[in-house]
Short mmCIF file of C-alpha atoms in Angstrom, two decimals:
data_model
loop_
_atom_site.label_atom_id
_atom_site.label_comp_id
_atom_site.label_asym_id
_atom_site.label_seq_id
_atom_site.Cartn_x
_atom_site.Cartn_y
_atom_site.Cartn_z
CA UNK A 1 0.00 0.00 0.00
CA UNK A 2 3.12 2.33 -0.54
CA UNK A 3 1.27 3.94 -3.87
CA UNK A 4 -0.80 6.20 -0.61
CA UNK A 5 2.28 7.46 0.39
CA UNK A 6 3.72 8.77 -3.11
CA UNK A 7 0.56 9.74 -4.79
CA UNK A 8 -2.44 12.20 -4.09
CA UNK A 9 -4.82 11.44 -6.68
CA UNK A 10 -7.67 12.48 -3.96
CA UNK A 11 -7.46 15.93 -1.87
CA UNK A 12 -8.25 14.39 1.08
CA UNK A 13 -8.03 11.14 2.92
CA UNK A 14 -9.92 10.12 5.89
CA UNK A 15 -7.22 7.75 7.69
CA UNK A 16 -3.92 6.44 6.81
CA UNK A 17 -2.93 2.85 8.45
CA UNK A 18 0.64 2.54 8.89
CA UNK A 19 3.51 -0.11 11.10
CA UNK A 20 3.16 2.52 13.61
CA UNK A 21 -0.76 2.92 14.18
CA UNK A 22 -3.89 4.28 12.49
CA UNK A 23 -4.10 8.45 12.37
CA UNK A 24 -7.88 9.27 11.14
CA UNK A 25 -9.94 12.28 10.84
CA UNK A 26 -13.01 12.04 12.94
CA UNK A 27 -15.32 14.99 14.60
CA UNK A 28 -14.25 15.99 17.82
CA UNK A 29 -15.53 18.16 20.70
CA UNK A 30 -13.35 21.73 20.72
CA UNK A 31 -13.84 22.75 24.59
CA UNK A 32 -13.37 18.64 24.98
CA UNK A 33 -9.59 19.02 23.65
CA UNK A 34 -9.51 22.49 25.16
CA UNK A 35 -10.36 21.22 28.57
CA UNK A 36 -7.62 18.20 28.15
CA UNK A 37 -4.99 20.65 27.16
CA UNK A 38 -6.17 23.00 30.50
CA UNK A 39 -5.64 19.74 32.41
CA UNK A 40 -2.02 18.59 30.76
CA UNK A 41 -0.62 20.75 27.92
CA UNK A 42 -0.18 18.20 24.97
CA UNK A 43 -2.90 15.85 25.71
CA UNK A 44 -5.06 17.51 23.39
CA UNK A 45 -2.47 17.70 20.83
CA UNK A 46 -1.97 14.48 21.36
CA UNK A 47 -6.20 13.46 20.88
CA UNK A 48 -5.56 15.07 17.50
CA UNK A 49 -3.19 12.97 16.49
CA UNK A 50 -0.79 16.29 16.12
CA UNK A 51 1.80 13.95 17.83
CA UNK A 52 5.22 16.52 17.30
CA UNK A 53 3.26 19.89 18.71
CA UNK A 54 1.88 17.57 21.93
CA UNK A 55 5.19 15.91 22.79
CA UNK A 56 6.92 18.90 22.91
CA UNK A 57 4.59 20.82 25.01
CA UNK A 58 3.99 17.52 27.18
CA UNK A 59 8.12 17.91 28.08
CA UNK A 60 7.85 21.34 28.14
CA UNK A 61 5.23 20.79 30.97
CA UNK A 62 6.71 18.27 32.80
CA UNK A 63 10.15 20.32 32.48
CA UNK A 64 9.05 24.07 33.46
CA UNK A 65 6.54 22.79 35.98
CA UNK A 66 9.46 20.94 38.00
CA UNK A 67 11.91 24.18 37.82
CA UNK A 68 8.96 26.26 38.81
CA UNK A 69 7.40 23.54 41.66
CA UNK A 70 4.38 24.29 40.55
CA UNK A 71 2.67 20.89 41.71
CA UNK A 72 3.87 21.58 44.93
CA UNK A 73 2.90 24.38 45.73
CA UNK A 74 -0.66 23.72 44.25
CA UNK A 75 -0.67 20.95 47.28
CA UNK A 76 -0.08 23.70 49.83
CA UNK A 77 -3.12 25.50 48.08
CA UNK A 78 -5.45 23.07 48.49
CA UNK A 79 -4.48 22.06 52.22
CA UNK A 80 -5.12 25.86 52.76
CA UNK A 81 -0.83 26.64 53.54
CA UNK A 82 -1.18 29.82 51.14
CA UNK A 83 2.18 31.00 52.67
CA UNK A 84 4.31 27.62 51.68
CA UNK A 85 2.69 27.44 48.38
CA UNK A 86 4.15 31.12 47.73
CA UNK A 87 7.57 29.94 49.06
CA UNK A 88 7.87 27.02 47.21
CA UNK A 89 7.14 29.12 43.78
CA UNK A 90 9.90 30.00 41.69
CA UNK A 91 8.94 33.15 39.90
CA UNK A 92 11.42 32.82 37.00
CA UNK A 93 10.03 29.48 35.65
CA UNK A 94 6.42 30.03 36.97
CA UNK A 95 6.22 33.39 34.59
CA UNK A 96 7.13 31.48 31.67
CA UNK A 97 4.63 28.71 32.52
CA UNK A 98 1.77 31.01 32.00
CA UNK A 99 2.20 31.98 28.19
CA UNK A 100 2.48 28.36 27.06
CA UNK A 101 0.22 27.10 28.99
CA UNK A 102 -2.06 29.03 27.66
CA UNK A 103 -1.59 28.97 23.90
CA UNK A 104 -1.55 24.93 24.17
CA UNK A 105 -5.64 25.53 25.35
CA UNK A 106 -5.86 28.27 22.45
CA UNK A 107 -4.02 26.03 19.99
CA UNK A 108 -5.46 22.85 20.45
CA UNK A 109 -9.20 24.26 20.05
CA UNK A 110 -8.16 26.48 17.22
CA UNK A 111 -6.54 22.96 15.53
CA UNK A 112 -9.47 21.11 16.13
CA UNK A 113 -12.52 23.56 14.96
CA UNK A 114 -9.99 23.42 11.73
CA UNK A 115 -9.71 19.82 11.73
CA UNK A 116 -13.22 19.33 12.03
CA UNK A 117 -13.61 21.06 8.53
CA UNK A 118 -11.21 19.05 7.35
CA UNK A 119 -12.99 15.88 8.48
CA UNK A 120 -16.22 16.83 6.93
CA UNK A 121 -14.80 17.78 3.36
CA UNK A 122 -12.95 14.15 3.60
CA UNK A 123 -15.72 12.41 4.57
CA UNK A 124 -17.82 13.91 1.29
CA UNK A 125 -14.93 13.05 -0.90
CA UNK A 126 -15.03 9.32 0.86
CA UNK A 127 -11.30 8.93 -1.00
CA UNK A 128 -9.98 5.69 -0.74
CA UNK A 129 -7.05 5.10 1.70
CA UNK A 130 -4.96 1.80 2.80
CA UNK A 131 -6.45 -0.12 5.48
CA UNK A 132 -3.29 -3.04 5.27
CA UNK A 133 0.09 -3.19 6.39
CA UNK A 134 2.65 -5.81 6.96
CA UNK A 135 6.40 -4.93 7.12
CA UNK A 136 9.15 -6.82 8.78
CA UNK A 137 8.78 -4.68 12.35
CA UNK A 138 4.96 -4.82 12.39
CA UNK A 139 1.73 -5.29 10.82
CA UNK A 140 -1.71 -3.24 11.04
CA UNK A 141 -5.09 -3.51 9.76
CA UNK A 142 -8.83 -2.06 10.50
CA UNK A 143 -10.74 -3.82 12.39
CA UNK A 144 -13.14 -3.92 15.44
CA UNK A 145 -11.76 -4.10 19.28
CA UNK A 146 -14.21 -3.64 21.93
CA UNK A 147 -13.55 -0.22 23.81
CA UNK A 148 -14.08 -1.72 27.22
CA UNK A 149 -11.34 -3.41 27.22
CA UNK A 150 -9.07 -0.75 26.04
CA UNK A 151 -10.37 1.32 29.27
CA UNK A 152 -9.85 -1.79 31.30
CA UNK A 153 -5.99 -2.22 30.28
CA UNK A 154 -5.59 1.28 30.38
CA UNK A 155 -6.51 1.55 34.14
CA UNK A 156 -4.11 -1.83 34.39
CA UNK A 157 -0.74 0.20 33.40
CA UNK A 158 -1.61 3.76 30.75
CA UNK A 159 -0.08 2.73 27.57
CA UNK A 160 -1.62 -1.07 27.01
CA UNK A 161 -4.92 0.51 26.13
CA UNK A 162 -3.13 2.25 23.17
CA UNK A 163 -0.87 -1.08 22.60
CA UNK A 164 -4.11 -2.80 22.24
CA UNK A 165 -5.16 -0.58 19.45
CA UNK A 166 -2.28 -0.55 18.16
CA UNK A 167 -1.04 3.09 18.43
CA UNK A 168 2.49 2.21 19.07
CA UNK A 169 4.20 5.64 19.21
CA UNK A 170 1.34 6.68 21.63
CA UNK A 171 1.88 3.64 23.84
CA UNK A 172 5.39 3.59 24.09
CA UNK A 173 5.61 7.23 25.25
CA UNK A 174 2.61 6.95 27.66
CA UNK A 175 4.10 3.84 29.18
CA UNK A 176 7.85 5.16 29.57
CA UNK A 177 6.52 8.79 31.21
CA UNK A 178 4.23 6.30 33.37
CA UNK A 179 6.90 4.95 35.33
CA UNK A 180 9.17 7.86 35.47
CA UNK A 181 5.72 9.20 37.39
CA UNK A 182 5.51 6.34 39.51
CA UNK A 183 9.56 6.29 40.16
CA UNK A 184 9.53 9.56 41.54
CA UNK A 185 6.46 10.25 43.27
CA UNK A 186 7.05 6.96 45.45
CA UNK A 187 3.69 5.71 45.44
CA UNK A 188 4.61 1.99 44.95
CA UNK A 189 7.17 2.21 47.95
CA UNK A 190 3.97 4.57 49.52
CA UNK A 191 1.29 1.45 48.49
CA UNK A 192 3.48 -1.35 50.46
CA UNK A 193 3.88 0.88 53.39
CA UNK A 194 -0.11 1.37 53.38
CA UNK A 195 -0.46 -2.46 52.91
CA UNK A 196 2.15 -3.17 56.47
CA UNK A 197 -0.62 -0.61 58.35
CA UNK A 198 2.26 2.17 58.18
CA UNK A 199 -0.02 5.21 56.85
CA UNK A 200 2.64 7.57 58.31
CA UNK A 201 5.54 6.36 56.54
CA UNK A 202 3.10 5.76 53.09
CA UNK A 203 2.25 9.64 53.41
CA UNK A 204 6.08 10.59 54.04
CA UNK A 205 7.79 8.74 50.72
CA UNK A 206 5.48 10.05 48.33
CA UNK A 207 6.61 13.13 46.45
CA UNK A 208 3.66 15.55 45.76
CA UNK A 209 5.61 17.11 42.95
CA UNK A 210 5.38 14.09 40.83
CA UNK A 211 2.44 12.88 42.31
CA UNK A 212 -0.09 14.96 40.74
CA UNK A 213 1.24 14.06 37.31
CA UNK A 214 -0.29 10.74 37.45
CA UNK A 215 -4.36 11.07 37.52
CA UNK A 216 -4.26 13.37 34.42
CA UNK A 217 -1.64 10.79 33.02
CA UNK A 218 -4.44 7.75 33.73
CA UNK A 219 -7.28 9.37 32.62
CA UNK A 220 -5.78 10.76 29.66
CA UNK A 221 -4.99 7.09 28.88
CA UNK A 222 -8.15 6.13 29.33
CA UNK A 223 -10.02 8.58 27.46
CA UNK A 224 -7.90 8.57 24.20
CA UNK A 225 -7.43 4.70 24.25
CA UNK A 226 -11.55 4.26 24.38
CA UNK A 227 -12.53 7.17 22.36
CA UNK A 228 -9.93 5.88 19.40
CA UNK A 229 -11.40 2.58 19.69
CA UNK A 230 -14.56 3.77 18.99
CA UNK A 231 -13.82 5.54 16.19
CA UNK A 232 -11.43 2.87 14.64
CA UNK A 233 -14.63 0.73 14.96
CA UNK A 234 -16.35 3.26 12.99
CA UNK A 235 -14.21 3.80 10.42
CA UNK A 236 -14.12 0.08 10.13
CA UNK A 237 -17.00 -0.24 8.98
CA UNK A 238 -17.35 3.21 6.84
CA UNK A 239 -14.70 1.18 4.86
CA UNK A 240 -15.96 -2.46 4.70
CA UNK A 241 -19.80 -0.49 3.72
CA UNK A 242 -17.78 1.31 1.04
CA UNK A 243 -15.94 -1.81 0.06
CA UNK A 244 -19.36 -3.59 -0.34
CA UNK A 245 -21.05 -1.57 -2.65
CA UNK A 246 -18.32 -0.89 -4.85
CA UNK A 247 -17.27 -4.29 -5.18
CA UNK A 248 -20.69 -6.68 -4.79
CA UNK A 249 -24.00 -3.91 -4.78
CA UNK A 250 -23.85 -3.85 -8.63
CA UNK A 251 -24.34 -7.59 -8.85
CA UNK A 252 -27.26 -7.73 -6.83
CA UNK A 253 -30.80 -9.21 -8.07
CA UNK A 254 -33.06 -7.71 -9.50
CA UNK A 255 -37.01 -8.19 -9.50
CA UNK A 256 -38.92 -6.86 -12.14
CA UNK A 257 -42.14 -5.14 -10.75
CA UNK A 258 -45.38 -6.47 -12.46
CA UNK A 259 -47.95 -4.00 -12.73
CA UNK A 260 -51.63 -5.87 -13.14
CA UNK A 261 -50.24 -8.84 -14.87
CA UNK A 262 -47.71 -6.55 -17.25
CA UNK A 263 -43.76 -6.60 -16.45
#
């Protein structure tokens, strides 16, 4: 299916299935991606399959909010220590949080309204695209998973949801930031001190800094993992309905209609 890659006979294609995963158009919810970028700056990038712009501005986060200690002193905040949480602020970093921050929300609703146009134009022109790969690293191919189960691995470990799917690249990175989280916040060493009774010494390893990294982490897993499933499903079957008409509609029967006794 190389001939997708070097020619563009169509404008617009809806998906493109490749070693490394399946990117598709599909509509998606602006204030949705808005709100995921609010909560981690990338994940909406990410949602959009705009995989360069999110990784960078996921680092960037996870970078600049450590030099700033911003997760620290957001703990502070909401245990009502206002005077620690400005303490543990470092002004030079936190000041150049802000404008990033920011334009990853603006961005990643400006990208998807856009995309969204995109999708529907695509989806009029229903242009073929390949749905088969096999290579000597990997092969890939449309079909239907159940997204349950993607949610259910994804609460296992973030990453096998995506693996499941098969969106590699996505899995690989969530799963490797995953336990660089769980490394350095402690909560493992925290979880077998809670399991001995010890809730003192569980509170006392865990680092809040890292901590708060993980729930957006997991649910971003688990939102992007099911809500790709579904539409893989989807586009599943947009392609085998396409397939059947082009290939077997035109040999159908058909019945002559009689009209009182005359055909």
């Amino acid at each position: 299916m190389d001939n997708f890659k070097s020619t563009n006979t169509e404008r617009r294609f809806k998906a493109h299935v490749s070693a490394l995963g399946t990117t598709q158009l599909h509509l998606r919810n602006p204030y949705i991606i808005a709100w995921w970028s609010a909560a981690f700056p990338g994940f909406g990038h990410l949602l959009l399959s705009k995989y360069l712009r999110g990784y960078a501005l996921f680092i960037w986060e996870i970078f600049v909010n450590n030099m700033a200690n911003i997760n620290q002193a957001m703990v502070y905040s909401f245990t009502g220590n206002i005077e620690m949480a400005k303490a543990v602020l470092e002004p030079r970093w936190m000041l150049l949080y802000i404008p990033v921050y920011i334009y990853g929300i603006w961005d990643s609703y400006r990208t998807s309204v856009d995309m969204n146009k995109v999708f529907l134009l695509a989806e009029h022109e229903n242009a073929n695209f390949n749905t088969y790969t096999i290579g000597a690293l990997e092969i890939n191919y449309l079909d239907k998973r159940r997204p349950l189960m993607a949610v259910i691995w994804s609460l296992f470990t973030p990453g096998l949801g995506q693996l499941y799917i098969h969106r590699v690249v996505t899995a690989i990175f969530t799963m490797a930031f995953m336990i660089l989280f769980v490394y350095f916040s402690g909560i493992l060493v925290a979880f077998h001190y809670l399991f001995l009774g010890e809730i003192t010494q569980a509170t006392q390893v865990m680092d809040p800094q890292w901590l708060l990294f993980i729930p957006s982490h997991v649910g971003f897993s688990v939102y992007d993992s099911y809500v790709n499933t579904v539409e893989n499903n989807k586009l599943f079957e947009s392609e085998q309905r396409k397939f059947l008409m082009e290939k077997y509609q035109q040999y159908r029967v058909k019945i002559p209609i009689s009209v009182d006794g005359v055909k």
